[in-house]
Amino acid sequence: MSEESVFDVLGGLELAQRLPNSIEGIAASLQSHGIKHVAYLVLNLPTALTNDRPLMAMTYLDDWKKRYAQKNYADVDPILRSGLSGILPIDWDDIDRSNPVVRQFFGEAQELDVGARGLSIPIRGRNSEFALFTVTSDMSEPDWKAEKRAMMRELMLLSWQFHSSVVDDVLKPEHAISLSHREASCLRFKALGKSDQDVADILGISKSTVRFHIESARGRLGASNVIQAVAKALTLGLISLAVEPPSLMKR
């Protein structure tokens, strides 16, 4: 996986602005319990807006994120592998480190301030997505075990509640998006390769009105340009390239 595909929080979603702040807030609220970092990953969200890319946010240092990407650690990460193959929380202390690659992975993680210990909670959601919610700490082993026992239930609830809010936030915008008939008509004709003047002539409106409806549709869809707006509208089923009844063209 490339650094961009793994570590960029998805653009084009309101959540992309809030997710990092949410993770920072959770980490801050857990500091009194000895928690150093919080990380969250979700894969396979059933939404066209994610473009099949993972959604991630974490409080780790940028140096660790870069090292992880440069060394393709996603292919050997024992925490991710354990999460994908199991359902129980993963205490990093329980991971077999006899493999030199695994030892190097944890050694570099600790060197770059990830934390000496960690707990990762796998989540398999109602939409077949997979998520991993992680907290790390520099506590001693005895203190970590005691704190983990005390916090396990709350951390499990927190991870599921946080994941549920993320999924709802990602999926609801898709379901809530709608276009007016005129916006959909203008985008449809743009998808068919028509110029703004062509669309104006077909619909019996001015060219400036066509531009108004296209810009309005682009804003509703959260697209940066007309091509993206057309692609997203087609993907979400908001427009179709099928022939539009003549009676509906001039409304």
PDB file of C-alpha atoms in Angstrom:
ATOM      1  CA  MET A   1       0.000   0.000   0.000  1.00  0.00           C
ATOM      2  CA  SER A   2       1.278   3.479  -0.759  1.00  0.00           C
ATOM      3  CA  GLU A   3       1.662   6.175   1.870  1.00  0.00           C
ATOM      4  CA  GLU A   4      -1.153   8.129   0.234  1.00  0.00           C
ATOM      5  CA  SER A   5      -3.572   5.219   0.149  1.00  0.00           C
ATOM      6  CA  VAL A   6      -2.851   4.150   3.706  1.00  0.00           C
ATOM      7  CA  PHE A   7      -2.444   7.328   5.655  1.00  0.00           C
ATOM      8  CA  ASP A   8      -4.477  10.065   4.035  1.00  0.00           C
ATOM      9  CA  VAL A   9      -7.839  10.582   5.690  1.00  0.00           C
ATOM     10  CA  LEU A  10     -10.390  10.527   2.892  1.00  0.00           C
ATOM     11  CA  GLY A  11     -11.063  13.809   1.185  1.00  0.00           C
ATOM     12  CA  GLY A  12     -14.476  14.887   0.013  1.00  0.00           C
ATOM     13  CA  LEU A  13     -16.279  13.983   3.220  1.00  0.00           C
ATOM     14  CA  GLU A  14     -17.223  16.254   6.084  1.00  0.00           C
ATOM     15  CA  LEU A  15     -15.992  13.463   8.320  1.00  0.00           C
ATOM     16  CA  ALA A  16     -12.485  13.863   6.918  1.00  0.00           C
ATOM     17  CA  GLN A  17     -12.239  17.146   8.783  1.00  0.00           C
ATOM     18  CA  ARG A  18     -13.704  15.832  12.040  1.00  0.00           C
ATOM     19  CA  LEU A  19     -12.169  12.378  12.341  1.00  0.00           C
ATOM     20  CA  PRO A  20      -8.605  13.442  13.222  1.00  0.00           C
ATOM     21  CA  ASN A  21      -9.963  15.909  15.771  1.00  0.00           C
ATOM     22  CA  SER A  22     -12.171  13.190  17.259  1.00  0.00           C
ATOM     23  CA  ILE A  23      -9.202  10.858  17.657  1.00  0.00           C
ATOM     24  CA  GLU A  24      -7.166  13.643  19.268  1.00  0.00           C
ATOM     25  CA  GLY A  25     -10.039  14.286  21.666  1.00  0.00           C
ATOM     26  CA  ILE A  26     -10.328  10.622  22.623  1.00  0.00           C
ATOM     27  CA  ALA A  27      -6.578  10.407  23.207  1.00  0.00           C
ATOM     28  CA  ALA A  28      -6.682  13.488  25.409  1.00  0.00           C
ATOM     29  CA  SER A  29      -9.568  12.085  27.452  1.00  0.00           C
ATOM     30  CA  LEU A  30      -7.654   8.826  28.042  1.00  0.00           C
ATOM     31  CA  GLN A  31      -4.350  10.380  29.062  1.00  0.00           C
ATOM     32  CA  SER A  32      -5.247  10.180  32.746  1.00  0.00           C
ATOM     33  CA  HIS A  33      -5.489   6.407  32.325  1.00  0.00           C
ATOM     34  CA  GLY A  34      -1.973   6.193  30.939  1.00  0.00           C
ATOM     35  CA  ILE A  35      -2.989   6.016  27.283  1.00  0.00           C
ATOM     36  CA  LYS A  36      -0.387   7.507  24.933  1.00  0.00           C
ATOM     37  CA  HIS A  37      -1.886   7.185  21.445  1.00  0.00           C
ATOM     38  CA  VAL A  38      -5.177   6.258  19.801  1.00  0.00           C
ATOM     39  CA  ALA A  39      -5.518   4.916  16.257  1.00  0.00           C
ATOM     40  CA  TYR A  40      -8.484   3.918  14.118  1.00  0.00           C
ATOM     41  CA  LEU A  41      -8.671   2.100  10.785  1.00  0.00           C
ATOM     42  CA  VAL A  42     -11.704   0.991   8.782  1.00  0.00           C
ATOM     43  CA  LEU A  43     -11.713  -1.051   5.568  1.00  0.00           C
ATOM     44  CA  ASN A  44     -14.397  -2.044   3.067  1.00  0.00           C
ATOM     45  CA  LEU A  45     -16.967   0.629   3.835  1.00  0.00           C
ATOM     46  CA  PRO A  46     -19.781   0.058   1.296  1.00  0.00           C
ATOM     47  CA  THR A  47     -19.770   3.550  -0.157  1.00  0.00           C
ATOM     48  CA  ALA A  48     -18.681   4.983  -3.480  1.00  0.00           C
ATOM     49  CA  LEU A  49     -17.266   7.997  -1.658  1.00  0.00           C
ATOM     50  CA  THR A  50     -14.342   6.027  -0.202  1.00  0.00           C
ATOM     51  CA  ASN A  51     -13.016   4.812  -3.576  1.00  0.00           C
ATOM     52  CA  ASP A  52     -12.011   1.529  -1.901  1.00  0.00           C
ATOM     53  CA  ARG A  53      -9.429   3.330   0.218  1.00  0.00           C
ATOM     54  CA  PRO A  54      -8.999   2.738   3.943  1.00  0.00           C
ATOM     55  CA  LEU A  55     -10.141   5.439   6.312  1.00  0.00           C
ATOM     56  CA  MET A  56      -7.586   6.117   9.038  1.00  0.00           C
ATOM     57  CA  ALA A  57      -6.862   8.577  11.801  1.00  0.00           C
ATOM     58  CA  MET A  58      -4.246   8.339  14.530  1.00  0.00           C
ATOM     59  CA  THR A  59      -2.177  10.364  16.941  1.00  0.00           C
ATOM     60  CA  TYR A  60       1.118   8.657  16.031  1.00  0.00           C
ATOM     61  CA  LEU A  61       4.052  10.796  14.944  1.00  0.00           C
ATOM     62  CA  ASP A  62       4.347  11.490  11.225  1.00  0.00           C
ATOM     63  CA  ASP A  63       7.780   9.812  11.294  1.00  0.00           C
ATOM     64  CA  TRP A  64       6.169   6.486  12.207  1.00  0.00           C
ATOM     65  CA  LYS A  65       3.497   6.878   9.546  1.00  0.00           C
ATOM     66  CA  LYS A  66       6.184   7.484   6.919  1.00  0.00           C
ATOM     67  CA  ARG A  67       8.317   4.580   8.141  1.00  0.00           C
ATOM     68  CA  TYR A  68       5.280   2.274   8.089  1.00  0.00           C
ATOM     69  CA  ALA A  69       4.510   3.233   4.502  1.00  0.00           C
ATOM     70  CA  GLN A  70       8.093   3.213   3.223  1.00  0.00           C
ATOM     71  CA  LYS A  71       8.727  -0.294   4.565  1.00  0.00           C
ATOM     72  CA  ASN A  72       5.335  -1.635   3.470  1.00  0.00           C
ATOM     73  CA  TYR A  73       4.618  -2.687   7.039  1.00  0.00           C
ATOM     74  CA  ALA A  74       0.950  -3.150   6.142  1.00  0.00           C
ATOM     75  CA  ASP A  75       2.046  -6.450   4.578  1.00  0.00           C
ATOM     76  CA  VAL A  76       3.671  -7.751   7.785  1.00  0.00           C
ATOM     77  CA  ASP A  77       1.933  -5.826  10.576  1.00  0.00           C
ATOM     78  CA  PRO A  78       1.163  -8.565  13.145  1.00  0.00           C
ATOM     79  CA  ILE A  79      -1.529  -6.468  14.792  1.00  0.00           C
ATOM     80  CA  LEU A  80      -3.411  -5.957  11.549  1.00  0.00           C
ATOM     81  CA  ARG A  81      -2.995  -9.630  10.653  1.00  0.00           C
ATOM     82  CA  SER A  82      -4.309 -10.755  14.033  1.00  0.00           C
ATOM     83  CA  GLY A  83      -7.242  -8.393  13.791  1.00  0.00           C
ATOM     84  CA  LEU A  84      -8.207  -9.561  10.319  1.00  0.00           C
ATOM     85  CA  SER A  85      -8.138 -13.200  11.389  1.00  0.00           C
ATOM     86  CA  GLY A  86      -9.789 -12.927  14.804  1.00  0.00           C
ATOM     87  CA  ILE A  87     -12.502 -11.270  16.829  1.00  0.00           C
ATOM     88  CA  LEU A  88     -10.934 -10.900  20.285  1.00  0.00           C
ATOM     89  CA  PRO A  89      -9.020  -7.834  21.544  1.00  0.00           C
ATOM     90  CA  ILE A  90      -5.308  -8.085  20.813  1.00  0.00           C
ATOM     91  CA  ASP A  91      -2.866  -7.307  23.607  1.00  0.00           C
ATOM     92  CA  TRP A  92       0.427  -6.493  21.910  1.00  0.00           C
ATOM     93  CA  ASP A  93       2.301  -8.236  24.743  1.00  0.00           C
ATOM     94  CA  ASP A  94       0.760 -11.524  23.596  1.00  0.00           C
ATOM     95  CA  ILE A  95       2.019 -11.291  20.015  1.00  0.00           C
ATOM     96  CA  ASP A  96       4.764 -13.777  19.092  1.00  0.00           C
ATOM     97  CA  ARG A  97       7.969 -11.856  18.390  1.00  0.00           C
ATOM     98  CA  SER A  98      10.230 -14.748  17.457  1.00  0.00           C
ATOM     99  CA  ASN A  99      10.194 -13.591  13.815  1.00  0.00           C
ATOM    100  CA  PRO A 100      12.963 -10.992  13.260  1.00  0.00           C
ATOM    101  CA  VAL A 101      10.669  -8.933  11.028  1.00  0.00           C
ATOM    102  CA  VAL A 102       8.082  -8.705  13.814  1.00  0.00           C
ATOM    103  CA  ARG A 103      10.769  -7.771  16.349  1.00  0.00           C
ATOM    104  CA  GLN A 104      12.012  -5.064  14.012  1.00  0.00           C
ATOM    105  CA  PHE A 105       8.469  -3.786  13.508  1.00  0.00           C
ATOM    106  CA  PHE A 106       7.862  -3.372  17.246  1.00  0.00           C
ATOM    107  CA  GLY A 107      11.380  -2.039  17.829  1.00  0.00           C
ATOM    108  CA  GLU A 108      10.953   0.720  15.279  1.00  0.00           C
ATOM    109  CA  ALA A 109       7.454   1.484  16.532  1.00  0.00           C
ATOM    110  CA  GLN A 110       8.768   1.987  20.060  1.00  0.00           C
ATOM    111  CA  GLU A 111      11.721   3.991  18.772  1.00  0.00           C
ATOM    112  CA  LEU A 112       9.305   6.358  17.046  1.00  0.00           C
ATOM    113  CA  ASP A 113       7.166   6.862  20.142  1.00  0.00           C
ATOM    114  CA  VAL A 114       4.206   4.608  19.295  1.00  0.00           C
ATOM    115  CA  GLY A 115       4.220   3.131  22.790  1.00  0.00           C
ATOM    116  CA  ALA A 116       5.685   0.057  24.447  1.00  0.00           C
ATOM    117  CA  ARG A 117       2.308  -1.638  24.836  1.00  0.00           C
ATOM    118  CA  GLY A 118      -0.995  -1.619  23.071  1.00  0.00           C
ATOM    119  CA  LEU A 119      -4.480  -3.029  22.809  1.00  0.00           C
ATOM    120  CA  SER A 120      -6.248  -3.354  19.460  1.00  0.00           C
ATOM    121  CA  ILE A 121      -9.949  -4.113  19.221  1.00  0.00           C
ATOM    122  CA  PRO A 122     -11.211  -5.691  15.954  1.00  0.00           C
ATOM    123  CA  ILE A 123     -14.670  -4.644  14.805  1.00  0.00           C
ATOM    124  CA  ARG A 124     -16.748  -6.377  12.165  1.00  0.00           C
ATOM    125  CA  GLY A 125     -19.649  -4.146  11.320  1.00  0.00           C
ATOM    126  CA  ARG A 126     -23.144  -4.590  10.015  1.00  0.00           C
ATOM    127  CA  ASN A 127     -22.103  -3.529   6.505  1.00  0.00           C
ATOM    128  CA  SER A 128     -19.317  -6.162   6.270  1.00  0.00           C
ATOM    129  CA  GLU A 129     -16.656  -3.552   6.998  1.00  0.00           C
ATOM    130  CA  PHE A 130     -13.631  -4.244   9.191  1.00  0.00           C
ATOM    131  CA  ALA A 131     -12.242  -1.764  11.708  1.00  0.00           C
ATOM    132  CA  LEU A 132      -9.423  -1.754  14.214  1.00  0.00           C
ATOM    133  CA  PHE A 133      -9.452   0.564  17.222  1.00  0.00           C
ATOM    134  CA  THR A 134      -6.134   0.804  19.074  1.00  0.00           C
ATOM    135  CA  VAL A 135      -4.802   2.410  22.224  1.00  0.00           C
ATOM    136  CA  THR A 136      -1.129   2.391  23.264  1.00  0.00           C
ATOM    137  CA  SER A 137       0.769   3.066  26.465  1.00  0.00           C
ATOM    138  CA  ASP A 138       4.243   3.244  28.013  1.00  0.00           C
ATOM    139  CA  MET A 139       3.094   1.717  31.315  1.00  0.00           C
ATOM    140  CA  SER A 140       5.057  -1.035  32.989  1.00  0.00           C
ATOM    141  CA  GLU A 141       3.737  -4.556  32.365  1.00  0.00           C
ATOM    142  CA  PRO A 142       2.032  -4.895  35.788  1.00  0.00           C
ATOM    143  CA  ASP A 143       0.434  -1.447  35.560  1.00  0.00           C
ATOM    144  CA  TRP A 144      -0.706  -2.136  32.003  1.00  0.00           C
ATOM    145  CA  LYS A 145      -2.355  -5.404  32.959  1.00  0.00           C
ATOM    146  CA  ALA A 146      -4.191  -3.758  35.840  1.00  0.00           C
ATOM    147  CA  GLU A 147      -5.316  -0.766  33.786  1.00  0.00           C
ATOM    148  CA  LYS A 148      -6.351  -2.996  30.904  1.00  0.00           C
ATOM    149  CA  ARG A 149      -8.569  -5.069  33.187  1.00  0.00           C
ATOM    150  CA  ALA A 150     -10.131  -1.933  34.617  1.00  0.00           C
ATOM    151  CA  MET A 151     -10.723  -0.291  31.233  1.00  0.00           C
ATOM    152  CA  MET A 152     -11.506  -3.216  28.943  1.00  0.00           C
ATOM    153  CA  ARG A 153     -15.293  -2.927  29.072  1.00  0.00           C
ATOM    154  CA  GLU A 154     -15.233   0.844  28.577  1.00  0.00           C
ATOM    155  CA  LEU A 155     -12.720   0.580  25.737  1.00  0.00           C
ATOM    156  CA  MET A 156     -14.850  -2.033  23.993  1.00  0.00           C
ATOM    157  CA  LEU A 157     -17.923   0.190  24.263  1.00  0.00           C
ATOM    158  CA  LEU A 158     -15.965   3.256  23.191  1.00  0.00           C
ATOM    159  CA  SER A 159     -14.536   1.506  20.127  1.00  0.00           C
ATOM    160  CA  TRP A 160     -17.947   0.271  18.972  1.00  0.00           C
ATOM    161  CA  GLN A 161     -19.686   3.586  19.621  1.00  0.00           C
ATOM    162  CA  PHE A 162     -16.953   5.486  17.804  1.00  0.00           C
ATOM    163  CA  HIS A 163     -17.033   3.101  14.851  1.00  0.00           C
ATOM    164  CA  SER A 164     -20.819   3.278  14.661  1.00  0.00           C
ATOM    165  CA  SER A 165     -20.695   7.076  14.553  1.00  0.00           C
ATOM    166  CA  VAL A 166     -18.056   6.977  11.808  1.00  0.00           C
ATOM    167  CA  VAL A 167     -20.052   4.537   9.671  1.00  0.00           C
ATOM    168  CA  ASP A 168     -23.253   6.525  10.103  1.00  0.00           C
ATOM    169  CA  ASP A 169     -21.445   9.729   9.212  1.00  0.00           C
ATOM    170  CA  VAL A 170     -19.903   8.211   6.099  1.00  0.00           C
ATOM    171  CA  LEU A 171     -23.021   6.473   4.821  1.00  0.00           C
ATOM    172  CA  LYS A 172     -25.690   9.052   5.625  1.00  0.00           C
ATOM    173  CA  PRO A 173     -24.386  11.697   3.241  1.00  0.00           C
ATOM    174  CA  GLU A 174     -24.839   9.275   0.353  1.00  0.00           C
ATOM    175  CA  HIS A 175     -28.412   8.521   1.294  1.00  0.00           C
ATOM    176  CA  ALA A 176     -29.200  12.159   1.983  1.00  0.00           C
ATOM    177  CA  ILE A 177     -27.900  13.510  -1.336  1.00  0.00           C
ATOM    178  CA  SER A 178     -30.604  14.482  -3.749  1.00  0.00           C
ATOM    179  CA  LEU A 179     -30.737  16.640  -6.868  1.00  0.00           C
ATOM    180  CA  SER A 180     -33.534  18.764  -8.210  1.00  0.00           C
ATOM    181  CA  HIS A 181     -34.974  17.705 -11.539  1.00  0.00           C
ATOM    182  CA  ARG A 182     -33.221  20.599 -13.301  1.00  0.00           C
ATOM    183  CA  GLU A 183     -29.870  19.857 -11.622  1.00  0.00           C
ATOM    184  CA  ALA A 184     -30.123  16.196 -12.602  1.00  0.00           C
ATOM    185  CA  SER A 185     -31.081  17.086 -16.182  1.00  0.00           C
ATOM    186  CA  CYS A 186     -28.145  19.457 -16.580  1.00  0.00           C
ATOM    187  CA  LEU A 187     -25.678  16.914 -15.198  1.00  0.00           C
ATOM    188  CA  ARG A 188     -27.159  14.171 -17.373  1.00  0.00           C
ATOM    189  CA  PHE A 189     -26.623  16.150 -20.546  1.00  0.00           C
ATOM    190  CA  LYS A 190     -23.090  17.057 -19.440  1.00  0.00           C
ATOM    191  CA  ALA A 191     -22.492  13.323 -18.986  1.00  0.00           C
ATOM    192  CA  LEU A 192     -23.629  12.879 -22.583  1.00  0.00           C
ATOM    193  CA  GLY A 193     -20.953  15.327 -23.727  1.00  0.00           C
ATOM    194  CA  LYS A 194     -23.173  18.358 -24.311  1.00  0.00           C
ATOM    195  CA  SER A 195     -21.807  21.890 -23.974  1.00  0.00           C
ATOM    196  CA  ASP A 196     -23.447  24.386 -21.632  1.00  0.00           C
ATOM    197  CA  GLN A 197     -25.053  26.073 -24.657  1.00  0.00           C
ATOM    198  CA  ASP A 198     -26.324  22.719 -25.946  1.00  0.00           C
ATOM    199  CA  VAL A 199     -27.916  22.002 -22.556  1.00  0.00           C
ATOM    200  CA  ALA A 200     -29.472  25.474 -22.506  1.00  0.00           C
ATOM    201  CA  ASP A 201     -30.967  24.952 -25.967  1.00  0.00           C
ATOM    202  CA  ILE A 202     -32.307  21.482 -25.102  1.00  0.00           C
ATOM    203  CA  LEU A 203     -33.890  22.590 -21.836  1.00  0.00           C
ATOM    204  CA  GLY A 204     -35.070  25.976 -23.072  1.00  0.00           C
ATOM    205  CA  ILE A 205     -33.186  27.944 -20.430  1.00  0.00           C
ATOM    206  CA  SER A 206     -30.285  30.375 -20.514  1.00  0.00           C
ATOM    207  CA  LYS A 207     -26.652  29.306 -20.469  1.00  0.00           C
ATOM    208  CA  SER A 208     -26.128  31.111 -17.173  1.00  0.00           C
ATOM    209  CA  THR A 209     -29.042  29.165 -15.654  1.00  0.00           C
ATOM    210  CA  VAL A 210     -27.423  25.931 -16.794  1.00  0.00           C
ATOM    211  CA  ARG A 211     -24.207  26.972 -15.058  1.00  0.00           C
ATOM    212  CA  PHE A 212     -26.191  27.823 -11.921  1.00  0.00           C
ATOM    213  CA  HIS A 213     -27.819  24.379 -11.779  1.00  0.00           C
ATOM    214  CA  ILE A 214     -24.540  22.581 -12.486  1.00  0.00           C
ATOM    215  CA  GLU A 215     -22.724  24.498  -9.752  1.00  0.00           C
ATOM    216  CA  SER A 216     -25.596  23.825  -7.352  1.00  0.00           C
ATOM    217  CA  ALA A 217     -25.415  20.092  -8.128  1.00  0.00           C
ATOM    218  CA  ARG A 218     -21.641  20.094  -7.759  1.00  0.00           C
ATOM    219  CA  GLY A 219     -21.976  21.648  -4.318  1.00  0.00           C
ATOM    220  CA  ARG A 220     -24.622  19.131  -3.195  1.00  0.00           C
ATOM    221  CA  LEU A 221     -22.388  16.259  -4.303  1.00  0.00           C
ATOM    222  CA  GLY A 222     -19.246  17.647  -2.686  1.00  0.00           C
ATOM    223  CA  ALA A 223     -17.413  17.434  -6.017  1.00  0.00           C
ATOM    224  CA  SER A 224     -14.467  19.649  -6.948  1.00  0.00           C
ATOM    225  CA  ASN A 225     -15.371  19.853 -10.629  1.00  0.00           C
ATOM    226  CA  VAL A 226     -18.102  18.947 -13.114  1.00  0.00           C
ATOM    227  CA  ILE A 227     -16.466  15.653 -14.118  1.00  0.00           C
ATOM    228  CA  GLN A 228     -16.430  14.485 -10.495  1.00  0.00           C
ATOM    229  CA  ALA A 229     -20.022  15.656 -10.047  1.00  0.00           C
ATOM    230  CA  VAL A 230     -21.142  13.648 -13.070  1.00  0.00           C
ATOM    231  CA  ALA A 231     -19.232  10.561 -11.954  1.00  0.00           C
ATOM    232  CA  LYS A 232     -20.638  10.715  -8.433  1.00  0.00           C
ATOM    233  CA  ALA A 233     -24.188  11.332  -9.643  1.00  0.00           C
ATOM    234  CA  LEU A 234     -23.948   8.310 -11.942  1.00  0.00           C
ATOM    235  CA  THR A 235     -22.444   6.148  -9.194  1.00  0.00           C
ATOM    236  CA  LEU A 236     -25.170   7.097  -6.723  1.00  0.00           C
ATOM    237  CA  GLY A 237     -27.907   6.533  -9.289  1.00  0.00           C
ATOM    238  CA  LEU A 238     -28.989  10.168  -9.248  1.00  0.00           C
ATOM    239  CA  ILE A 239     -28.776  10.448 -13.020  1.00  0.00           C
ATOM    240  CA  SER A 240     -29.048   7.950 -15.843  1.00  0.00           C
ATOM    241  CA  LEU A 241     -27.824   7.996 -19.433  1.00  0.00           C
ATOM    242  CA  ALA A 242     -31.099   6.469 -20.562  1.00  0.00           C
ATOM    243  CA  VAL A 243     -33.324   8.572 -22.813  1.00  0.00           C
ATOM    244  CA  GLU A 244     -35.241  11.168 -20.822  1.00  0.00           C
ATOM    245  CA  PRO A 245     -38.932  11.540 -21.752  1.00  0.00           C
ATOM    246  CA  PRO A 246     -39.410  14.748 -23.836  1.00  0.00           C
ATOM    247  CA  SER A 247     -42.268  15.807 -21.582  1.00  0.00           C
ATOM    248  CA  LEU A 248     -39.856  16.068 -18.651  1.00  0.00           C
ATOM    249  CA  MET A 249     -37.145  18.031 -20.409  1.00  0.00           C
ATOM    250  CA  LYS A 250     -38.679  21.472 -20.145  1.00  0.00           C
ATOM    251  CA  ARG A 251     -39.937  21.912 -16.645  1.00  0.00           C
TER     252      ARG A 251
END
